[in-house]
CSV table of C-alpha atoms in Angstrom, one decimal:
chain,number,residue,atom,x,y,z
A,1209,UNK,CA,92.2,66.0,33.4
A,1210,UNK,CA,88.7,67.2,33.6
A,1211,UNK,CA,88.1,65.1,36.9
A,1212,UNK,CA,91.2,66.6,38.4
A,1213,UNK,CA,90.2,70.2,37.4
A,1214,UNK,CA,86.7,69.6,38.9
A,1215,UNK,CA,88.4,68.4,42.1
A,1216,UNK,CA,90.5,71.6,42.3
A,1217,UNK,CA,87.4,73.9,41.8
A,1218,UNK,CA,85.6,71.8,44.6
A,1219,UNK,CA,88.6,72.5,46.9
A,1220,UNK,CA,88.7,76.2,46.2
A,1221,UNK,CA,85.0,76.5,46.7
A,1222,UNK,CA,85.4,74.6,50.1
A,1223,UNK,CA,88.1,77.0,51.1
A,1224,UNK,CA,86.1,80.0,50.2
A,1225,UNK,CA,83.0,78.8,52.0
A,1226,UNK,CA,85.1,78.0,55.2
A,1227,UNK,CA,86.9,81.4,55.1
A,1228,UNK,CA,83.3,83.2,55.0
A,1229,UNK,CA,82.1,80.8,57.7
A,1230,UNK,CA,84.9,81.5,60.2
A,1231,UNK,CA,85.0,85.3,59.4
A,1232,UNK,CA,81.3,85.8,59.6
A,1233,UNK,CA,80.6,85.2,63.2
A,1234,UNK,CA,82.4,85.5,66.7
A,1235,UNK,CA,80.5,82.5,67.8
A,1236,UNK,CA,83.4,79.8,67.6
A,1237,UNK,CA,81.4,76.8,68.3
A,1238,UNK,CA,78.7,77.6,65.6
A,1239,UNK,CA,81.4,78.5,62.9
A,1240,UNK,CA,83.3,75.2,63.5
A,1241,UNK,CA,80.3,73.2,63.2
A,1242,UNK,CA,79.4,74.9,59.9
A,1243,UNK,CA,82.9,74.2,58.6
A,1244,UNK,CA,82.4,70.5,59.4
A,1245,UNK,CA,79.1,70.6,57.5
A,1246,UNK,CA,80.9,72.2,54.4
A,1247,UNK,CA,83.5,69.4,54.6
A,1248,UNK,CA,80.7,66.8,54.5
A,1249,UNK,CA,78.9,68.5,51.5
A,1250,UNK,CA,82.0,69.2,49.3
A,1251,UNK,CA,84.6,66.8,50.5
A,1252,UNK,CA,82.8,63.5,51.4
A,1253,UNK,CA,83.5,63.7,55.2
A,1254,UNK,CA,81.4,61.0,57.0
A,1255,UNK,CA,82.1,62.2,60.5
A,1256,UNK,CA,84.1,65.0,61.7
A,1257,UNK,CA,85.1,66.6,65.2
A,1258,UNK,CA,87.2,69.6,66.2
A,1259,UNK,CA,88.9,68.9,69.6
A,1260,UNK,CA,90.2,71.7,71.8
A,1261,UNK,CA,92.7,71.7,74.6
A,1262,UNK,CA,91.8,73.1,77.9
A,1263,UNK,CA,95.0,74.7,79.4
A,1264,UNK,CA,94.0,74.6,82.9
A,1265,UNK,CA,93.0,70.8,83.2
A,1266,UNK,CA,95.2,69.7,80.2
A,1267,UNK,CA,92.2,67.9,78.9
A,1268,UNK,CA,90.8,67.6,75.4
A,1269,UNK,CA,87.1,68.1,74.7
A,1270,UNK,CA,85.1,68.2,71.6
A,1271,UNK,CA,84.1,71.8,70.7
A,1272,UNK,CA,82.2,71.1,67.5
A,1273,UNK,CA,81.3,67.9,65.8
A,1274,UNK,CA,79.2,66.6,62.9
A,1275,UNK,CA,77.8,62.9,62.7
A,1276,UNK,CA,78.7,62.0,66.2
A,1277,UNK,CA,75.9,61.0,68.7
A,1278,UNK,CA,75.1,63.1,71.6
A,1279,UNK,CA,77.0,60.8,74.0
A,1280,UNK,CA,80.1,61.0,71.6
A,1281,UNK,CA,80.0,64.7,71.8
A,1282,UNK,CA,80.7,64.4,75.6
A,1283,UNK,CA,83.7,62.5,75.7
A,1284,UNK,CA,87.2,63.8,76.9
A,1285,UNK,CA,90.8,62.8,76.1
A,1286,UNK,CA,94.0,63.2,78.1
A,1287,UNK,CA,97.1,64.4,76.2
A,1288,UNK,CA,98.7,61.3,74.6
A,1289,UNK,CA,95.5,59.4,74.9
A,1290,UNK,CA,94.4,57.6,71.7
A,1291,UNK,CA,95.1,59.2,68.3
A,1292,UNK,CA,93.7,62.5,68.9
A,1293,UNK,CA,95.6,62.9,72.2
A,1294,UNK,CA,98.9,62.1,70.6
A,1295,UNK,CA,98.4,64.5,67.6
A,1296,UNK,CA,97.7,67.3,70.1
A,1297,UNK,CA,100.6,66.1,72.4
A,1298,UNK,CA,103.2,65.8,69.4
A,1299,UNK,CA,101.8,68.5,67.2
A,1300,UNK,CA,102.1,66.0,64.3
A,1301,UNK,CA,99.3,64.7,62.0
A,1302,UNK,CA,98.3,61.0,61.9
A,1303,UNK,CA,96.7,59.1,59.1
A,1304,UNK,CA,94.9,55.8,59.7
A,1305,UNK,CA,94.1,54.4,56.3
A,1306,UNK,CA,91.9,51.5,57.8
A,1307,UNK,CA,90.4,52.1,61.1
A,1308,UNK,CA,89.4,48.5,61.7
A,1309,UNK,CA,93.1,47.5,61.5
A,1310,UNK,CA,94.3,50.2,64.0
A,1311,UNK,CA,94.6,49.1,67.8
A,1312,UNK,CA,95.2,52.7,69.0
A,1313,UNK,CA,91.8,53.8,67.7
A,1314,UNK,CA,89.6,54.2,70.9
A,1315,UNK,CA,86.3,54.6,69.3
A,1316,UNK,CA,85.3,56.6,72.4
A,1317,UNK,CA,83.4,59.2,70.3
A,1318,UNK,CA,81.1,56.6,68.8
A,1319,UNK,CA,83.0,55.8,65.6
A,1320,UNK,CA,82.2,52.1,65.2
A,1321,UNK,CA,84.9,49.6,64.2
A,1322,UNK,CA,84.4,49.4,60.4
A,1323,UNK,CA,84.1,46.1,58.5
A,1324,UNK,CA,85.5,45.5,55.1
A,1325,UNK,CA,82.2,46.5,53.5
A,1326,UNK,CA,82.2,50.0,55.0
A,1327,UNK,CA,85.8,50.5,56.0
A,1328,UNK,CA,86.8,54.2,56.8
A,1329,UNK,CA,90.0,56.3,56.8
A,1330,UNK,CA,90.7,58.5,59.7
A,1331,UNK,CA,92.8,61.6,59.4
A,1332,UNK,CA,93.6,63.8,62.3
A,1333,UNK,CA,95.6,67.2,61.9
A,1334,UNK,CA,96.9,69.4,64.8
A,1335,UNK,CA,95.6,72.9,65.2
A,1336,UNK,CA,98.5,75.2,65.7
A,1337,UNK,CA,98.5,78.6,67.3
A,1338,UNK,CA,101.7,80.6,68.0
A,1339,UNK,CA,103.6,77.4,67.2
A,1340,UNK,CA,101.8,75.5,69.9
A,1341,UNK,CA,99.1,72.7,69.5
A,1342,UNK,CA,95.7,73.9,70.8
A,1343,UNK,CA,93.5,71.2,69.4
A,1344,UNK,CA,93.0,68.9,66.5
A,1345,UNK,CA,90.4,68.3,63.6
A,1346,UNK,CA,89.6,64.7,62.9
A,1347,UNK,CA,87.7,63.3,59.9
A,1348,UNK,CA,86.3,60.0,58.7
A,1349,UNK,CA,86.4,59.4,55.0
A,1350,UNK,CA,85.2,56.3,53.1
A,1351,UNK,CA,88.3,54.0,52.5
A,1352,UNK,CA,89.8,54.0,48.9
A,1353,UNK,CA,92.9,52.1,48.1
A,1354,UNK,CA,93.8,54.6,45.5
A,1355,UNK,CA,93.3,57.7,47.7
A,1356,UNK,CA,96.0,60.4,47.3
A,1357,UNK,CA,96.8,61.0,51.0
A,1358,UNK,CA,99.5,63.8,50.2
A,1359,UNK,CA,96.8,65.8,48.6
A,1360,UNK,CA,94.1,65.1,51.4
A,1361,UNK,CA,96.8,66.0,54.0
A,1362,UNK,CA,97.6,69.3,52.4
A,1363,UNK,CA,93.9,70.1,52.1
A,1364,UNK,CA,93.1,69.3,55.8
A,1365,UNK,CA,96.3,71.0,56.9
A,1366,UNK,CA,94.9,74.2,55.2
A,1367,UNK,CA,91.6,73.8,56.8
A,1368,UNK,CA,93.3,73.2,60.2
A,1369,UNK,CA,95.3,76.4,59.8
A,1370,UNK,CA,92.2,78.4,58.9
A,1371,UNK,CA,90.5,77.1,62.0
A,1372,UNK,CA,93.6,78.1,64.1
A,1373,UNK,CA,93.3,81.6,62.9
A,1374,UNK,CA,89.6,81.7,64.0
A,1375,UNK,CA,90.6,80.1,67.4
A,1376,UNK,CA,93.4,82.8,67.8
A,1377,UNK,CA,91.0,85.6,67.0
A,1378,UNK,CA,88.3,84.1,69.3
A,1379,UNK,CA,90.7,83.9,72.3
A,1380,UNK,CA,92.0,87.4,71.7
A,1381,UNK,CA,88.3,88.6,71.8
A,1382,UNK,CA,87.5,86.7,74.9
A,1383,UNK,CA,90.7,87.8,76.5
A,1384,UNK,CA,89.7,91.5,75.8
A,1385,UNK,CA,86.1,90.9,76.8
A,1386,UNK,CA,87.3,89.3,80.3
A,1387,UNK,CA,89.9,92.2,80.7
A,1388,UNK,CA,87.2,94.9,79.9
A,1389,UNK,CA,84.8,93.1,82.4
A,1390,UNK,CA,87.4,92.9,85.2
A,1391,UNK,CA,88.2,96.5,84.6
A,1392,UNK,CA,84.6,97.4,84.8
A,1393,UNK,CA,84.1,95.6,87.9
A,1394,UNK,CA,87.2,97.1,89.3
A,1395,UNK,CA,86.2,100.7,88.3
A,1396,UNK,CA,82.7,100.2,89.8
A,1397,UNK,CA,84.1,98.8,93.1
A,1398,UNK,CA,86.6,101.9,93.0
A,1399,UNK,CA,83.7,104.2,92.5
A,1400,UNK,CA,81.7,102.6,95.3
A,1401,UNK,CA,84.6,102.7,97.6
A,1402,UNK,CA,85.5,106.4,96.5
A,1403,UNK,CA,81.9,107.7,97.0
A,1404,UNK,CA,81.0,105.7,100.0
A,1405,UNK,CA,79.7,108.2,102.5
A,1406,UNK,CA,82.0,106.6,105.1
A,1407,UNK,CA,84.9,108.0,103.0
A,1408,UNK,CA,83.7,111.5,103.1
A,1409,UNK,CA,86.0,113.5,105.4
A,1410,UNK,CA,84.5,115.3,108.2
A,1411,UNK,CA,83.5,114.4,111.8
A,1412,UNK,CA,81.9,117.6,112.9
A,1413,UNK,CA,78.2,117.5,114.2
A,1414,UNK,CA,76.7,119.1,111.1
A,1415,UNK,CA,78.4,116.6,108.8
A,1416,UNK,CA,77.3,113.5,111.1
A,1417,UNK,CA,73.7,114.8,110.5
A,1418,UNK,CA,74.4,114.7,106.7
A,1419,UNK,CA,75.8,111.1,106.9
A,1420,UNK,CA,72.7,110.1,108.8
A,1421,UNK,CA,70.5,111.6,106.2
A,1422,UNK,CA,72.3,109.9,103.4
A,1423,UNK,CA,72.2,106.5,104.9
A,1424,UNK,CA,68.3,107.1,105.6
A,1425,UNK,CA,67.6,107.8,101.9
A,1426,UNK,CA,70.2,105.9,99.8
A,1427,UNK,CA,68.5,102.7,99.9
A,1428,UNK,CA,65.1,104.1,98.5
A,1429,UNK,CA,64.0,105.6,95.3
A,1430,UNK,CA,63.1,109.0,96.8
A,1431,UNK,CA,64.0,112.1,95.0
A,1432,UNK,CA,66.6,114.1,96.8
A,1433,UNK,CA,67.4,117.7,96.9
A,1434,UNK,CA,70.8,118.7,98.1
A,1435,UNK,CA,71.1,122.3,99.2
A,1436,UNK,CA,74.2,124.3,100.3
A,1437,UNK,CA,76.6,126.9,99.2
A,1438,UNK,CA,79.0,126.5,96.2
A,1439,UNK,CA,82.0,124.4,96.9
A,1440,UNK,CA,80.5,122.5,100.0
A,1441,UNK,CA,80.6,119.1,98.1
A,1442,UNK,CA,77.0,118.7,96.9
A,1443,UNK,CA,78.1,116.4,94.1
A,1444,UNK,CA,80.0,114.3,96.4
A,1445,UNK,CA,76.9,113.6,98.5
A,1446,UNK,CA,74.9,112.9,95.3
A,1447,UNK,CA,77.6,110.2,94.4
A,1448,UNK,CA,77.4,108.8,97.9
A,1449,UNK,CA,73.6,108.5,97.5
A,1450,UNK,CA,73.9,106.7,94.3
A,1451,UNK,CA,76.7,104.4,95.1
A,1452,UNK,CA,75.2,103.3,98.3
A,1453,UNK,CA,71.6,102.7,96.6
A,1454,UNK,CA,70.1,99.5,95.0
A,1455,UNK,CA,70.9,101.4,91.7
A,1456,UNK,CA,74.6,101.4,92.3
A,1457,UNK,CA,75.3,99.0,89.3
A,1458,UNK,CA,73.4,101.3,86.9
A,1459,UNK,CA,74.5,104.4,85.4
A,1460,UNK,CA,75.1,107.7,87.3
A,1461,UNK,CA,74.4,110.5,84.7
A,1462,UNK,CA,75.2,114.2,85.7
A,1463,UNK,CA,74.4,117.4,84.1
A,1464,UNK,CA,75.1,121.1,85.0
A,1465,UNK,CA,71.8,123.1,84.4
A,1466,UNK,CA,73.9,126.3,84.7
A,1467,UNK,CA,76.8,125.1,82.2
A,1468,UNK,CA,74.4,125.0,79.1
A,1469,UNK,CA,72.4,127.6,77.5
A,1470,UNK,CA,68.7,127.6,77.7
A,1471,UNK,CA,68.5,126.5,73.9
A,1472,UNK,CA,70.6,123.3,74.5
A,1473,UNK,CA,69.5,122.2,77.9
A,1474,UNK,CA,66.2,120.7,76.7
A,1475,UNK,CA,67.9,118.7,74.0
A,1476,UNK,CA,70.6,117.5,76.5
A,1477,UNK,CA,67.9,116.3,78.9
A,1478,UNK,CA,65.5,114.8,76.6
A,1479,UNK,CA,67.5,113.9,73.4
A,1480,UNK,CA,66.3,114.7,69.8
A,1481,UNK,CA,65.3,113.1,66.6
A,1482,UNK,CA,67.2,113.4,63.2
A,1483,UNK,CA,66.2,116.6,61.6
A,1484,UNK,CA,64.7,118.0,64.7
A,1485,UNK,CA,66.7,121.2,64.1
A,1486,UNK,CA,69.6,122.5,61.9
A,1487,UNK,CA,72.6,120.2,62.7
A,1488,UNK,CA,70.7,117.3,64.0
A,1489,UNK,CA,72.2,114.7,61.7
A,1490,UNK,CA,71.2,111.7,63.7
A,1491,UNK,CA,69.1,110.6,66.6
A,1492,UNK,CA,70.5,111.3,70.1
A,1493,UNK,CA,69.6,110.0,73.3
A,1494,UNK,CA,69.1,112.3,76.2
A,1495,UNK,CA,70.4,112.1,79.8
A,1496,UNK,CA,67.2,110.7,81.1
A,1497,UNK,CA,67.6,107.8,78.7
A,1498,UNK,CA,71.2,107.3,79.3
A,1499,UNK,CA,70.4,107.2,83.0
A,1500,UNK,CA,67.8,104.3,82.5
A,1501,UNK,CA,67.7,102.2,85.7
A,1502,UNK,CA,70.3,104.5,87.6
A,1503,UNK,CA,70.3,108.0,88.7
A,1504,UNK,CA,70.4,111.5,87.2
A,1505,UNK,CA,72.1,114.2,89.0
A,1506,UNK,CA,70.9,117.7,88.0
A,1507,UNK,CA,73.3,120.2,89.3
A,1508,UNK,CA,72.4,123.8,89.8
A,1509,UNK,CA,68.7,122.9,89.3
A,1510,UNK,CA,67.9,126.7,90.4
A,1511,UNK,CA,69.1,127.9,87.1
A,1512,UNK,CA,66.9,125.8,84.9
A,1513,UNK,CA,64.7,128.0,82.5
A,1514,UNK,CA,61.0,127.9,83.1
A,1515,UNK,CA,60.3,126.3,79.6
A,1516,UNK,CA,62.4,123.3,80.6
A,1517,UNK,CA,60.9,123.2,84.1
A,1518,UNK,CA,57.5,122.4,82.7
A,1519,UNK,CA,58.8,119.4,80.7
A,1520,UNK,CA,61.1,118.3,83.8
A,1521,UNK,CA,58.0,118.4,85.9
A,1522,UNK,CA,55.9,116.1,83.6
A,1523,UNK,CA,58.8,113.5,83.5
A,1524,UNK,CA,58.8,113.4,87.3
A,1525,UNK,CA,55.2,113.1,87.5
A,1526,UNK,CA,54.6,110.6,84.6
A,1527,UNK,CA,58.0,109.0,84.1
A,1528,UNK,CA,57.7,109.5,80.4
A,1529,UNK,CA,58.8,112.1,77.8
A,1530,UNK,CA,59.2,112.6,74.0
A,1531,UNK,CA,62.4,113.5,72.4
A,1532,UNK,CA,62.8,116.9,70.8
A,1533,UNK,CA,61.2,116.7,67.4
A,1534,UNK,CA,59.7,113.3,68.1
A,1535,UNK,CA,56.3,111.9,68.8
A,1536,UNK,CA,57.2,108.5,70.4
A,1537,UNK,CA,56.6,108.5,74.1
A,1538,UNK,CA,59.5,107.1,76.0
A,1539,UNK,CA,59.2,105.5,79.5
A,1540,UNK,CA,62.0,105.9,82.0
A,1541,UNK,CA,62.9,104.5,85.4
A,1542,UNK,CA,65.3,107.0,86.8
A,1543,UNK,CA,66.0,108.5,90.2
A,1544,UNK,CA,66.5,112.2,90.1
A,1545,UNK,CA,69.0,113.9,92.6
A,1546,UNK,CA,69.0,117.6,92.2
A,1547,UNK,CA,71.4,120.2,93.8
A,1548,UNK,CA,71.2,123.9,94.1
A,1549,UNK,CA,73.1,126.8,95.8
A,1550,UNK,CA,70.1,129.2,95.4
A,1551,UNK,CA,67.4,130.1,97.6
A,1552,UNK,CA,64.5,128.4,95.8
A,1553,UNK,CA,61.9,129.8,98.0
A,1554,UNK,CA,63.0,133.3,96.9
A,1555,UNK,CA,63.0,132.2,93.4
A,1556,UNK,CA,59.5,131.0,93.5
A,1557,UNK,CA,58.4,134.4,95.1
A,1558,UNK,CA,60.2,136.1,92.2
A,1559,UNK,CA,58.5,133.7,89.6
A,1560,UNK,CA,61.7,132.2,88.3
A,1561,UNK,CA,61.1,128.8,89.6
A,1562,UNK,CA,58.0,126.8,89.5
A,1563,UNK,CA,56.4,126.0,92.8
A,1564,UNK,CA,54.8,122.7,91.7
A,1565,UNK,CA,58.3,121.4,90.6
A,1566,UNK,CA,59.8,122.6,93.9
A,1567,UNK,CA,57.5,120.3,95.7
A,1568,UNK,CA,58.4,117.5,93.3
A,1569,UNK,CA,62.0,117.9,94.1
A,1570,UNK,CA,61.9,118.8,97.7
A,1571,UNK,CA,60.8,115.3,98.8
A,1572,UNK,CA,63.9,114.7,100.9
A,1573,UNK,CA,66.2,117.8,101.4
A,1574,UNK,CA,69.8,117.5,102.6
A,1575,UNK,CA,71.5,120.8,103.5
A,1576,UNK,CA,75.3,120.5,103.3
A,1577,UNK,CA,76.8,122.8,105.8
A,1578,UNK,CA,79.4,125.6,104.6
A,1579,UNK,CA,82.9,125.1,105.8
A,1580,UNK,CA,82.9,128.0,108.3
A,1581,UNK,CA,80.2,126.0,110.3
A,1582,UNK,CA,82.3,122.9,110.4
A,1583,UNK,CA,85.6,124.2,111.9
A,1584,UNK,CA,86.7,120.9,113.4
A,1585,UNK,CA,86.8,119.4,109.8
A,1586,UNK,CA,89.1,122.1,108.5
A,1587,UNK,CA,92.4,120.4,109.7
A,1588,UNK,CA,91.1,116.9,108.7
A,1589,UNK,CA,90.6,118.3,105.2
A,1590,UNK,CA,93.8,120.2,105.0
A,1591,UNK,CA,95.7,117.0,106.0
A,1592,UNK,CA,93.9,115.1,103.3
A,1593,UNK,CA,94.7,117.6,100.6
A,1594,UNK,CA,98.1,117.9,101.8
A,1595,UNK,CA,98.7,114.1,101.3
A,1596,UNK,CA,97.0,114.2,98.1
A,1597,UNK,CA,98.8,117.0,96.4
A,1598,UNK,CA,102.0,116.0,98.0
A,1599,UNK,CA,101.8,112.6,96.1
A,1600,UNK,CA,100.4,114.3,92.9
A,1601,UNK,CA,103.2,116.7,92.6
A,1602,UNK,CA,106.0,114.3,93.9
A,1603,UNK,CA,106.9,116.2,97.1
A,1604,UNK,CA,107.6,115.1,100.5
A,1605,UNK,CA,105.7,117.5,102.5
A,1606,UNK,CA,104.8,116.0,106.0
A,1607,UNK,CA,102.9,118.7,107.9
A,1608,UNK,CA,101.4,122.1,108.2
A,1609,UNK,CA,103.0,124.4,110.8
A,1610,UNK,CA,101.0,125.7,113.8
A,1611,UNK,CA,100.9,129.2,112.6
A,1612,UNK,CA,99.6,128.2,109.2
A,1613,UNK,CA,97.1,126.0,110.9
A,1614,UNK,CA,95.8,128.9,113.0
A,1615,UNK,CA,95.5,131.0,109.8
A,1616,UNK,CA,93.4,128.2,108.2
A,1617,UNK,CA,91.3,127.9,111.2
A,1618,UNK,CA,90.6,131.7,111.6
A,1619,UNK,CA,89.6,132.3,107.9
A,1620,UNK,CA,86.0,132.4,106.9
A,1621,UNK,CA,86.2,130.4,103.6
A,1622,UNK,CA,83.6,131.9,101.4
A,1623,UNK,CA,84.7,129.2,98.7
A,1624,UNK,CA,84.2,126.4,101.2
A,1625,UNK,CA,85.9,123.0,100.7
A,1626,UNK,CA,86.8,123.9,97.1
A,1627,UNK,CA,88.8,127.0,98.2
A,1628,UNK,CA,90.6,125.0,100.9
A,1629,UNK,CA,91.5,122.5,98.4
A,1630,UNK,CA,92.9,125.1,96.0
A,1631,UNK,CA,94.7,126.7,98.9
A,1632,UNK,CA,96.4,123.6,100.0
A,1633,UNK,CA,97.5,122.8,96.4
A,1634,UNK,CA,99.1,126.2,96.0
A,1635,UNK,CA,100.9,125.8,99.3
A,1636,UNK,CA,102.2,122.4,98.1
A,1637,UNK,CA,103.4,123.9,94.9
A,1638,UNK,CA,105.3,126.8,96.4
A,1639,UNK,CA,106.7,124.9,99.4
A,1640,UNK,CA,110.3,123.8,99.0
A,1641,UNK,CA,110.7,122.2,102.4
A,1642,UNK,CA,108.8,119.5,104.4
A,1643,UNK,CA,106.6,121.9,106.2
A,1644,UNK,CA,103.9,124.4,104.9
A,1645,UNK,CA,104.3,127.6,106.6
A,1646,UNK,CA,102.1,130.7,106.8
A,1647,UNK,CA,104.0,132.5,104.1
A,1648,UNK,CA,103.1,129.5,101.7
A,1649,UNK,CA,99.4,130.3,102.0
A,1650,UNK,CA,97.9,132.7,99.6
A,1651,UNK,CA,97.5,136.5,100.4
A,1652,UNK,CA,93.7,136.3,101.1
A,1653,UNK,CA,94.5,134.2,104.2
A,1654,UNK,CA,97.2,136.8,105.3
A,1655,UNK,CA,95.1,139.9,105.2
A,1656,UNK,CA,94.0,141.7,108.3
A,1657,UNK,CA,90.5,140.7,107.8
A,1658,UNK,CA,91.4,137.0,107.3
A,1659,UNK,CA,94.3,136.3,109.8
A,1660,UNK,CA,94.2,139.2,112.1
A,1661,UNK,CA,97.6,140.4,111.0
A,1662,UNK,CA,98.7,143.8,110.0
A,1663,UNK,CA,98.8,144.5,106.4
A,1664,UNK,CA,102.2,146.2,106.4
A,1665,UNK,CA,105.1,145.1,108.8
A,1666,UNK,CA,108.5,146.7,109.3
A,1667,UNK,CA,111.5,144.5,108.9
A,1668,UNK,CA,111.8,144.2,112.7
A,1669,UNK,CA,108.3,143.1,112.9
A,1670,UNK,CA,108.6,140.6,110.0
A,1671,UNK,CA,111.8,138.9,111.5
A,1672,UNK,CA,109.9,138.8,115.0
A,1673,UNK,CA,107.0,137.0,113.3
A,1674,UNK,CA,109.2,134.6,111.6
A,1675,UNK,CA,111.1,134.0,114.8
A,1676,UNK,CA,107.9,133.4,116.6
A,1677,UNK,CA,106.8,130.8,113.9
A,1678,UNK,CA,110.1,128.9,114.4
A,1679,UNK,CA,109.8,128.8,118.1
A,1680,UNK,CA,106.2,127.6,118.0
A,1681,UNK,CA,107.1,124.9,115.5
A,1682,UNK,CA,110.0,123.7,117.7
A,1683,UNK,CA,107.8,123.6,120.8
A,1684,UNK,CA,105.2,121.7,119.0
A,1685,UNK,CA,107.8,119.1,118.0
A,1686,UNK,CA,109.2,119.0,121.5
A,1687,UNK,CA,105.7,118.9,123.0
A,1688,UNK,CA,106.3,122.0,125.0
A,1689,UNK,CA,109.7,120.9,126.4
A,1690,UNK,CA,111.8,124.0,126.3
A,1691,UNK,CA,115.3,122.2,126.6
A,1692,UNK,CA,114.3,120.1,123.8
A,1693,UNK,CA,112.9,123.0,121.7
A,1694,UNK,CA,116.3,124.8,122.4
A,1695,UNK,CA,118.3,121.8,121.1
A,1696,UNK,CA,116.1,121.7,118.1
A,1697,UNK,CA,117.0,125.2,117.4
A,1698,UNK,CA,120.7,125.0,118.2
A,1699,UNK,CA,120.4,127.6,120.9
A,1700,UNK,CA,120.1,127.6,124.8
A,1701,UNK,CA,117.3,127.2,127.0
A,1702,UNK,CA,117.7,130.6,128.6
A,1703,UNK,CA,117.4,132.3,125.2
A,1704,UNK,CA,114.3,130.3,124.4
A,1705,UNK,CA,112.8,131.1,127.7
A,1706,UNK,CA,113.5,134.9,127.0
A,1707,UNK,CA,111.9,134.6,123.5
A,1708,UNK,CA,108.8,132.7,125.0
A,1709,UNK,CA,108.3,135.6,127.4
A,1710,UNK,CA,108.8,138.2,124.7
A,1711,UNK,CA,106.4,136.7,122.3
A,1712,UNK,CA,103.9,135.7,125.2
A,1713,UNK,CA,103.8,132.0,123.9
A,1714,UNK,CA,101.9,129.6,126.0
A,1715,UNK,CA,103.8,126.4,126.2
A,1716,UNK,CA,101.0,124.5,127.8
A,1717,UNK,CA,99.0,124.3,124.5
A,1718,UNK,CA,101.9,122.1,122.9
A,1719,UNK,CA,101.9,119.5,125.8
A,1720,UNK,CA,98.8,117.7,124.8
């Protein structure tokens, strides 16, 4: 009774150690090897091996072993081949009480055929995951005539089920890791495509000059200063520079210097140590550290306070800094891309911007033109935003009417591309048909200053204006053909001719 009790204690101790081993690491090969070592120490296993099925090749390979030669660890089995192959194929365990008397025992893994003096018993148990065999655990035990095989099979069956759980968890982790890596690669490629400067909309002369400058500077590590009015797309240019550079695989970190108060901007840029100030419960990395190896985009650099300008200048000169409240000097490898809509030369004169920092930033300047200086791009941008917001708001809007285009082209766009984007989104929201008309555009585009129209019109004038819009739309669809335009409007060519003369519409402009 004492021997049996001791055996049970040993089994429970083995289960405990195996459980701790399998749950203590995500390295499957290492944990399975440690389990086999535990079986050798506590349960008299002479040799052991865990064989795993490769689902792609349908081959079995030894994932972990104990007591096998280096050559034996490299062997492969086909499903149904040998005892191990049959166990995995059938999902049923096999016991070979005396290895020397079993003709199916291949001995490919280096288990030598036993003699009567050192006869061994081989037990092979399937590893089942989701009711499907994924491998097997096979062990050699010293042959004993009075061995209780039922107890042994139950014991190794439990060990195999514990291994199965570990393999299942490992596969889930590996699946998630592969999925995250694929998503990461996909997102990086998506960002690269999205911010490739060839995908930036605009074919006007000023924009071609910007593209040329971006292509010149992108592959270097030079500091870039992007200048231009608010809403011109400076951040888009910064993205294009980063994602077309050698640093594209590293982080692109951005910070708006105008969005944060002076008391916070320093801690955001350089980070802080625990206890540096009230509320600093733990160390925090700043944007410079987060951008290590990549690019840091400093938007609205002209709004940076003088105290922070001094520290930024030091980082750009020495490539090192200390966290707020810390003494450790941190080296950084970061490319700085800055942007501003302010006149920095005037700011230097007014002593609100440091001249030495200006020269550090102004190594390679790119001026992004305002929308009013790139008139040919307005229609391209409008069509792009129309398609974007039509899809986003589930609408089937196909085009912008000619009068509406004229209004877009004649407006001065103080808010630049951002204002145009908002204008088109509003037009898409209020448009109930398939064409954006002038009355769908915001009032700012319909004032006398913006569009050349009168502020107040009589009913007769309003009707005449609407009628003129309809006729111009029909002529555009008919490419200036009066007869076809008349059919589109369900009227006669004579009436259309009269209206064209009345409203002084030039049909030739629609024939191109």
